[in-house]
């Protein structure tokens, strides 16, 4: 069979940085490459850009089409996150797109809930009217009765922000089962929203701490980007130490394996801190200037304050002064007497605290030999080259080429404190935000939680279903399983209502969230459940009253930030063909659902919220009394962001690569002001305050025991299991799923 001329091929893929791509009529989009006359009879082959839909990091895709139908997928060469590659899952998603078991029309349940469903097909109008009416009815009584449960969000402004605000629903996420404890630890300690990754371009020594290198994600991303950067770093001589109960995840990419006993990572991190101090590889300058290490702490564990200001011991004047006093020379360690009371620096307390966590002690707890812990500490200390600097793109930055990748380490009972302890190791080395050091996000942006998590006002009941600001979980990640427990027994937690209507978006809580019995019991209590999903997930099968079939990759979605650590970029998901069967794009569904629920138009309606969430500027703002199409909204977003061509730019190019990220936003030491102007918290004074308030309010130790100002080891609850439970169950992702 004669195929049409390929419009995009190696070598001819770009013209002046622009891809030549055609969109045939079936996509409803303009054809940019005119077909040759002789091709008209032959099948037309072309490539259109879109974005991976099945994964987490929105890799760029060129969808190869024949006569407008997608036949295979390949990586977008200019996309910073995948640079022309796709992972096995990315290539194979075409099987999911054409899966005959997709839900093909809206479904309405015909049997009772709590068992596998029987269904009748419905029109979109009937299904959306039903869901819209239930939303309208429940909101009129009490907005708290409406819950929106999401999984991954592929268009936060449309879903998490605008829909939640317009509807007043309580929004629940899945992060509590992923890495939210790590996010909270990092936000609290350093002010950044992320968990931990290395500066791969410069790092020379990496702790791959519970990173499943050959199969899964690491911090924030899905798969391809980190392994690409890792292999390049290996070629430059990077040494990798894997800390994992399992060896296979790191495969051939690790030089050394520390087989840690599951859920003892906190103990190991504390012992590394102990060894670093013992061997003296401590970045005193960083600790004094940029952390609360020199702050003076009173015997009750709170900071010494004068006129509300924390104090340091000024070695120049031999007196307590504010940390920002002129010519101050703060002491890092020591015990001093101020106004008749004995005070210690926070670092002194840390040093005394970790003195008990020797490598020998940790060896007993984690099963890693003391000598190996000491060796790793020594190698960290040597490689960190404390005091050194390097020039990157003309900017002089401290150079500490020791890094860590840790993400799912948050997924354990002591996850919050384990991550704090890992962060502390790199604080001691001065590697936070250094060249080659420990990084957390793509750019050095201080998150609102740095302040918010330090200023929580613990309230008395009644509480909301996620127990936000409660005496039970002051630091709170809106855990859906906790909400489920609360729904099953609201009185126990001081909650005076039970939600009635649930919308489930892109998540399968019955399978993905623990504990399953709690989720199942709670879901039985919802009077009405609508599930938006391309498939009949277990959650839909057992609990949906209505299933709204979402399209897979064949839809508009975004905007999506697709920067890698060194390159800033944005993209959109574009439909390479029309939605299959009667499925529809999620955003289309929300627009119609809001209309049916009476929350689309007018002030504070969904369109008004979209204007704010997408930061649309005049003249691109949406009219508040007319329903736009999704393509039009994204077109306005693009124009509002200075892309004169609008969405057509993305339809041609797939991705907007804005260019390299400047060292001044990448490296915390040299941002203006350094580290965004916040002091890193070695010592968590507010955690101690929360503990005190929780105890005063009479809650049981299980709630407050881990609110300690310094990360503190305790034996995990599972160790108290009856002796016949003599195995550990650990989990990990697999590349093929
Ligand atoms: N192919 C594929 N890729 C994915 C995903 C997917 O489903 N499939 N999911 C994406 C998502 S949502 C995420 S969050 C990321 C996650 O990606 P990763 O952060 O790499 O997480 P896991 O695969 O869970 O791997 C965690 C590693 O921790 C080890 N481990 C288990 N228990 C312990 C312990 O107690 N201590 C230590 N030190 N190690 C332990 C496991 O053996 C495993 O090697 O992957 C993303 N990428
Ligand atoms: N058993 C188990 N539990 C886990 C994990 C695990 O590996 N195993 N990993 C944990 C982690 S790290 C995470 S992040 C969470 C993830 O858990 P979830 O957030 O529940 O994610 P998934 O299980 O991937 O479920 C996604 C659902 O969304 C549907 N879906 C897919 N694409 C779309 C779409 O475009 N639109 C809509 N509306 N729906 C779509 C899928 O059909 C599926 O039913 O689970 C956590 N819990
Ligand atoms: S790494 Fe993730 S986003 Fe990228 S192609 Fe694979 S599944 Fe898709
Ligand atoms: Mo995750």
PDB file of N, CA and C in Angstrom, residues 275-332:
ATOM      1  N   UNK A 275      26.875  10.821  62.488  1.00  0.00           N
ATOM      2  CA  UNK A 275      28.221  10.575  61.958  1.00  0.00           C
ATOM      3  C   UNK A 275      28.815  11.836  61.323  1.00  0.00           C
ATOM      4  N   UNK A 276      27.978  12.629  60.661  1.00  0.00           N
ATOM      5  CA  UNK A 276      28.498  13.868  60.053  1.00  0.00           C
ATOM      6  C   UNK A 276      29.032  14.800  61.132  1.00  0.00           C
ATOM      7  N   UNK A 277      28.296  14.886  62.234  1.00  0.00           N
ATOM      8  CA  UNK A 277      28.754  15.761  63.318  1.00  0.00           C
ATOM      9  C   UNK A 277      30.038  15.197  63.937  1.00  0.00           C
ATOM     10  N   UNK A 278      30.029  13.871  64.132  1.00  0.00           N
ATOM     11  CA  UNK A 278      31.212  13.251  64.751  1.00  0.00           C
ATOM     12  C   UNK A 278      32.462  13.485  63.896  1.00  0.00           C
ATOM     13  N   UNK A 279      32.324  13.418  62.587  1.00  0.00           N
ATOM     14  CA  UNK A 279      33.508  13.582  61.728  1.00  0.00           C
ATOM     15  C   UNK A 279      33.764  15.049  61.387  1.00  0.00           C
ATOM     16  N   UNK A 280      32.846  15.924  61.764  1.00  0.00           N
ATOM     17  CA  UNK A 280      33.087  17.365  61.623  1.00  0.00           C
ATOM     18  C   UNK A 280      32.863  17.935  60.241  1.00  0.00           C
ATOM     19  N   UNK A 281      32.125  17.237  59.381  1.00  0.00           N
ATOM     20  CA  UNK A 281      31.851  17.818  58.054  1.00  0.00           C
ATOM     21  C   UNK A 281      30.510  18.553  58.107  1.00  0.00           C
ATOM     22  N   UNK A 282      30.578  19.745  58.625  1.00  0.00           N
ATOM     23  CA  UNK A 282      29.389  20.549  58.878  1.00  0.00           C
ATOM     24  C   UNK A 282      29.605  21.907  58.222  1.00  0.00           C
ATOM     25  N   UNK A 283      28.597  22.385  57.490  1.00  0.00           N
ATOM     26  CA  UNK A 283      28.696  23.698  56.855  1.00  0.00           C
ATOM     27  C   UNK A 283      28.197  24.757  57.839  1.00  0.00           C
ATOM     28  N   UNK A 284      29.114  25.223  58.675  1.00  0.00           N
ATOM     29  CA  UNK A 284      28.726  26.155  59.744  1.00  0.00           C
ATOM     30  C   UNK A 284      28.165  27.454  59.183  1.00  0.00           C
ATOM     31  N   UNK A 285      28.746  27.900  58.113  1.00  0.00           N
ATOM     32  CA  UNK A 285      28.303  29.194  57.586  1.00  0.00           C
ATOM     33  C   UNK A 285      26.848  29.135  57.129  1.00  0.00           C
ATOM     34  N   UNK A 286      26.531  28.081  56.384  1.00  0.00           N
ATOM     35  CA  UNK A 286      25.126  27.935  55.951  1.00  0.00           C
ATOM     36  C   UNK A 286      24.206  27.842  57.169  1.00  0.00           C
ATOM     37  N   UNK A 287      24.581  26.998  58.136  1.00  0.00           N
ATOM     38  CA  UNK A 287      23.706  26.780  59.289  1.00  0.00           C
ATOM     39  C   UNK A 287      23.471  28.085  60.059  1.00  0.00           C
ATOM     40  N   UNK A 288      24.505  28.880  60.174  1.00  0.00           N
ATOM     41  CA  UNK A 288      24.365  30.131  60.933  1.00  0.00           C
ATOM     42  C   UNK A 288      23.557  31.159  60.156  1.00  0.00           C
ATOM     43  N   UNK A 289      23.870  31.298  58.883  1.00  0.00           N
ATOM     44  CA  UNK A 289      23.225  32.384  58.122  1.00  0.00           C
ATOM     45  C   UNK A 289      21.818  32.069  57.669  1.00  0.00           C
ATOM     46  N   UNK A 290      21.580  30.810  57.318  1.00  0.00           N
ATOM     47  CA  UNK A 290      20.328  30.528  56.614  1.00  0.00           C
ATOM     48  C   UNK A 290      19.370  29.597  57.358  1.00  0.00           C
ATOM     49  N   UNK A 291      19.724  29.154  58.550  1.00  0.00           N
ATOM     50  CA  UNK A 291      18.816  28.257  59.277  1.00  0.00           C
ATOM     51  C   UNK A 291      18.597  28.808  60.689  1.00  0.00           C
ATOM     52  N   UNK A 292      17.657  28.178  61.396  1.00  0.00           N
ATOM     53  CA  UNK A 292      17.437  28.619  62.782  1.00  0.00           C
ATOM     54  C   UNK A 292      18.360  27.903  63.768  1.00  0.00           C
ATOM     55  N   UNK A 293      19.414  27.261  63.262  1.00  0.00           N
ATOM     56  CA  UNK A 293      20.366  26.561  64.147  1.00  0.00           C
ATOM     57  C   UNK A 293      20.934  27.424  65.258  1.00  0.00           C
ATOM     58  N   UNK A 294      21.272  28.725  64.998  1.00  0.00           N
ATOM     59  CA  UNK A 294      21.859  29.492  66.108  1.00  0.00           C
ATOM     60  C   UNK A 294      20.824  30.070  67.080  1.00  0.00           C
ATOM     61  N   UNK A 295      19.549  29.907  66.818  1.00  0.00           N
ATOM     62  CA  UNK A 295      18.542  30.490  67.717  1.00  0.00           C
ATOM     63  C   UNK A 295      18.661  29.864  69.106  1.00  0.00           C
ATOM     64  N   UNK A 296      18.485  30.721  70.106  1.00  0.00           N
ATOM     65  CA  UNK A 296      18.597  30.238  71.480  1.00  0.00           C
ATOM     66  C   UNK A 296      17.270  29.631  71.928  1.00  0.00           C
ATOM     67  N   UNK A 297      17.381  28.451  72.549  1.00  0.00           N
ATOM     68  CA  UNK A 297      16.189  27.709  72.974  1.00  0.00           C
ATOM     69  C   UNK A 297      16.190  27.614  74.489  1.00  0.00           C
ATOM     70  N   UNK A 298      15.049  27.925  75.067  1.00  0.00           N
ATOM     71  CA  UNK A 298      14.912  27.882  76.531  1.00  0.00           C
ATOM     72  C   UNK A 298      14.697  26.428  76.982  1.00  0.00           C
ATOM     73  N   UNK A 299      14.828  26.178  78.299  1.00  0.00           N
ATOM     74  CA  UNK A 299      14.666  24.796  78.768  1.00  0.00           C
ATOM     75  C   UNK A 299      13.294  24.203  78.416  1.00  0.00           C
ATOM     76  N   UNK A 300      12.255  25.058  78.228  1.00  0.00           N
ATOM     77  CA  UNK A 300      10.934  24.499  77.873  1.00  0.00           C
ATOM     78  C   UNK A 300      10.813  24.193  76.381  1.00  0.00           C
ATOM     79  N   UNK A 301      11.883  24.379  75.629  1.00  0.00           N
ATOM     80  CA  UNK A 301      11.868  24.020  74.211  1.00  0.00           C
ATOM     81  C   UNK A 301      11.442  25.146  73.287  1.00  0.00           C
ATOM     82  N   UNK A 302      11.028  26.295  73.843  1.00  0.00           N
ATOM     83  CA  UNK A 302      10.646  27.413  72.966  1.00  0.00           C
ATOM     84  C   UNK A 302      11.840  28.351  72.787  1.00  0.00           C
ATOM     85  N   UNK A 303      11.773  29.143  71.722  1.00  0.00           N
ATOM     86  CA  UNK A 303      12.864  30.087  71.471  1.00  0.00           C
ATOM     87  C   UNK A 303      12.845  31.205  72.506  1.00  0.00           C
ATOM     88  N   UNK A 304      14.028  31.639  72.871  1.00  0.00           N
ATOM     89  CA  UNK A 304      14.143  32.855  73.685  1.00  0.00           C
ATOM     90  C   UNK A 304      13.786  34.038  72.778  1.00  0.00           C
ATOM     91  N   UNK A 305      12.837  34.847  73.222  1.00  0.00           N
ATOM     92  CA  UNK A 305      12.457  36.011  72.402  1.00  0.00           C
ATOM     93  C   UNK A 305      12.526  37.272  73.243  1.00  0.00           C
ATOM     94  N   UNK A 306      12.970  38.341  72.605  1.00  0.00           N
ATOM     95  CA  UNK A 306      12.945  39.656  73.246  1.00  0.00           C
ATOM     96  C   UNK A 306      12.141  40.554  72.309  1.00  0.00           C
ATOM     97  N   UNK A 307      11.127  41.168  72.837  1.00  0.00           N
ATOM     98  CA  UNK A 307      10.192  41.958  72.011  1.00  0.00           C
ATOM     99  C   UNK A 307       9.701  41.140  70.810  1.00  0.00           C
ATOM    100  N   UNK A 308       9.416  39.884  71.061  1.00  0.00           N
ATOM    101  CA  UNK A 308       8.876  39.021  70.005  1.00  0.00           C
ATOM    102  C   UNK A 308       9.905  38.528  69.012  1.00  0.00           C
ATOM    103  N   UNK A 309      11.177  38.856  69.204  1.00  0.00           N
ATOM    104  CA  UNK A 309      12.214  38.523  68.214  1.00  0.00           C
ATOM    105  C   UNK A 309      13.115  37.408  68.765  1.00  0.00           C
ATOM    106  N   UNK A 310      13.367  36.403  67.943  1.00  0.00           N
ATOM    107  CA  UNK A 310      14.270  35.333  68.362  1.00  0.00           C
ATOM    108  C   UNK A 310      15.666  35.912  68.612  1.00  0.00           C
ATOM    109  N   UNK A 311      16.440  35.215  69.414  1.00  0.00           N
ATOM    110  CA  UNK A 311      17.762  35.693  69.798  1.00  0.00           C
ATOM    111  C   UNK A 311      18.835  34.668  69.435  1.00  0.00           C
ATOM    112  N   UNK A 312      20.035  35.191  69.174  1.00  0.00           N
ATOM    113  CA  UNK A 312      21.207  34.315  69.004  1.00  0.00           C
ATOM    114  C   UNK A 312      22.251  34.744  70.035  1.00  0.00           C
ATOM    115  N   UNK A 313      23.247  33.892  70.250  1.00  0.00           N
ATOM    116  CA  UNK A 313      24.341  34.287  71.133  1.00  0.00           C
ATOM    117  C   UNK A 313      25.397  34.978  70.281  1.00  0.00           C
ATOM    118  N   UNK A 314      25.560  36.282  70.538  1.00  0.00           N
ATOM    119  CA  UNK A 314      26.501  37.065  69.738  1.00  0.00           C
ATOM    120  C   UNK A 314      27.891  36.939  70.350  1.00  0.00           C
ATOM    121  N   UNK A 315      28.770  36.236  69.638  1.00  0.00           N
ATOM    122  CA  UNK A 315      30.110  36.017  70.195  1.00  0.00           C
ATOM    123  C   UNK A 315      30.902  37.311  70.259  1.00  0.00           C
ATOM    124  N   UNK A 316      30.561  38.262  69.424  1.00  0.00           N
ATOM    125  CA  UNK A 316      31.279  39.546  69.439  1.00  0.00           C
ATOM    126  C   UNK A 316      30.991  40.300  70.733  1.00  0.00           C
ATOM    127  N   UNK A 317      29.699  40.345  71.104  1.00  0.00           N
ATOM    128  CA  UNK A 317      29.356  41.131  72.308  1.00  0.00           C
ATOM    129  C   UNK A 317      29.172  40.248  73.535  1.00  0.00           C
ATOM    130  N   UNK A 318      29.276  38.934  73.351  1.00  0.00           N
ATOM    131  CA  UNK A 318      29.031  37.979  74.444  1.00  0.00           C
ATOM    132  C   UNK A 318      27.673  38.237  75.099  1.00  0.00           C
ATOM    133  N   UNK A 319      26.677  38.427  74.242  1.00  0.00           N
ATOM    134  CA  UNK A 319      25.330  38.642  74.776  1.00  0.00           C
ATOM    135  C   UNK A 319      24.303  38.141  73.756  1.00  0.00           C
ATOM    136  N   UNK A 320      23.052  38.042  74.212  1.00  0.00           N
ATOM    137  CA  UNK A 320      21.977  37.614  73.304  1.00  0.00           C
ATOM    138  C   UNK A 320      21.527  38.806  72.478  1.00  0.00           C
ATOM    139  N   UNK A 321      21.457  38.631  71.160  1.00  0.00           N
ATOM    140  CA  UNK A 321      20.995  39.706  70.284  1.00  0.00           C
ATOM    141  C   UNK A 321      20.100  39.090  69.206  1.00  0.00           C
ATOM    142  N   UNK A 322      19.311  39.923  68.534  1.00  0.00           N
ATOM    143  CA  UNK A 322      18.530  39.388  67.415  1.00  0.00           C
ATOM    144  C   UNK A 322      19.472  38.888  66.322  1.00  0.00           C
ATOM    145  N   UNK A 323      19.031  37.894  65.533  1.00  0.00           N
ATOM    146  CA  UNK A 323      19.932  37.321  64.526  1.00  0.00           C
ATOM    147  C   UNK A 323      20.366  38.305  63.450  1.00  0.00           C
ATOM    148  N   UNK A 324      19.573  39.372  63.242  1.00  0.00           N
ATOM    149  CA  UNK A 324      19.919  40.315  62.179  1.00  0.00           C
ATOM    150  C   UNK A 324      20.570  41.593  62.722  1.00  0.00           C
ATOM    151  N   UNK A 325      21.027  41.556  63.987  1.00  0.00           N
ATOM    152  CA  UNK A 325      21.688  42.751  64.547  1.00  0.00           C
ATOM    153  C   UNK A 325      22.971  43.048  63.768  1.00  0.00           C
ATOM    154  N   UNK A 326      23.399  44.302  63.799  1.00  0.00           N
ATOM    155  CA  UNK A 326      24.624  44.698  63.072  1.00  0.00           C
ATOM    156  C   UNK A 326      25.857  43.988  63.625  1.00  0.00           C
ATOM    157  N   UNK A 327      26.709  43.551  62.732  1.00  0.00           N
ATOM    158  CA  UNK A 327      27.982  42.919  63.097  1.00  0.00           C
ATOM    159  C   UNK A 327      27.827  41.739  64.051  1.00  0.00           C
ATOM    160  N   UNK A 328      26.677  41.102  63.998  1.00  0.00           N
ATOM    161  CA  UNK A 328      26.458  39.965  64.893  1.00  0.00           C
ATOM    162  C   UNK A 328      27.323  38.782  64.452  1.00  0.00           C
ATOM    163  N   UNK A 329      27.857  38.071  65.435  1.00  0.00           N
ATOM    164  CA  UNK A 329      28.631  36.851  65.153  1.00  0.00           C
ATOM    165  C   UNK A 329      27.960  35.716  65.920  1.00  0.00           C
ATOM    166  N   UNK A 330      26.915  35.119  65.353  1.00  0.00           N
ATOM    167  CA  UNK A 330      26.154  34.132  66.129  1.00  0.00           C
ATOM    168  C   UNK A 330      26.968  32.873  66.417  1.00  0.00           C
ATOM    169  N   UNK A 331      26.803  32.352  67.623  1.00  0.00           N
ATOM    170  CA  UNK A 331      27.424  31.072  67.961  1.00  0.00           C
ATOM    171  C   UNK A 331      26.556  29.961  67.408  1.00  0.00           C
ATOM    172  N   UNK A 332      27.196  28.949  66.792  1.00  0.00           N
ATOM    173  CA  UNK A 332      26.413  27.830  66.285  1.00  0.00           C
ATOM    174  C   UNK A 332      26.073  26.873  67.417  1.00  0.00           C
TER     175      UNK A 332
END
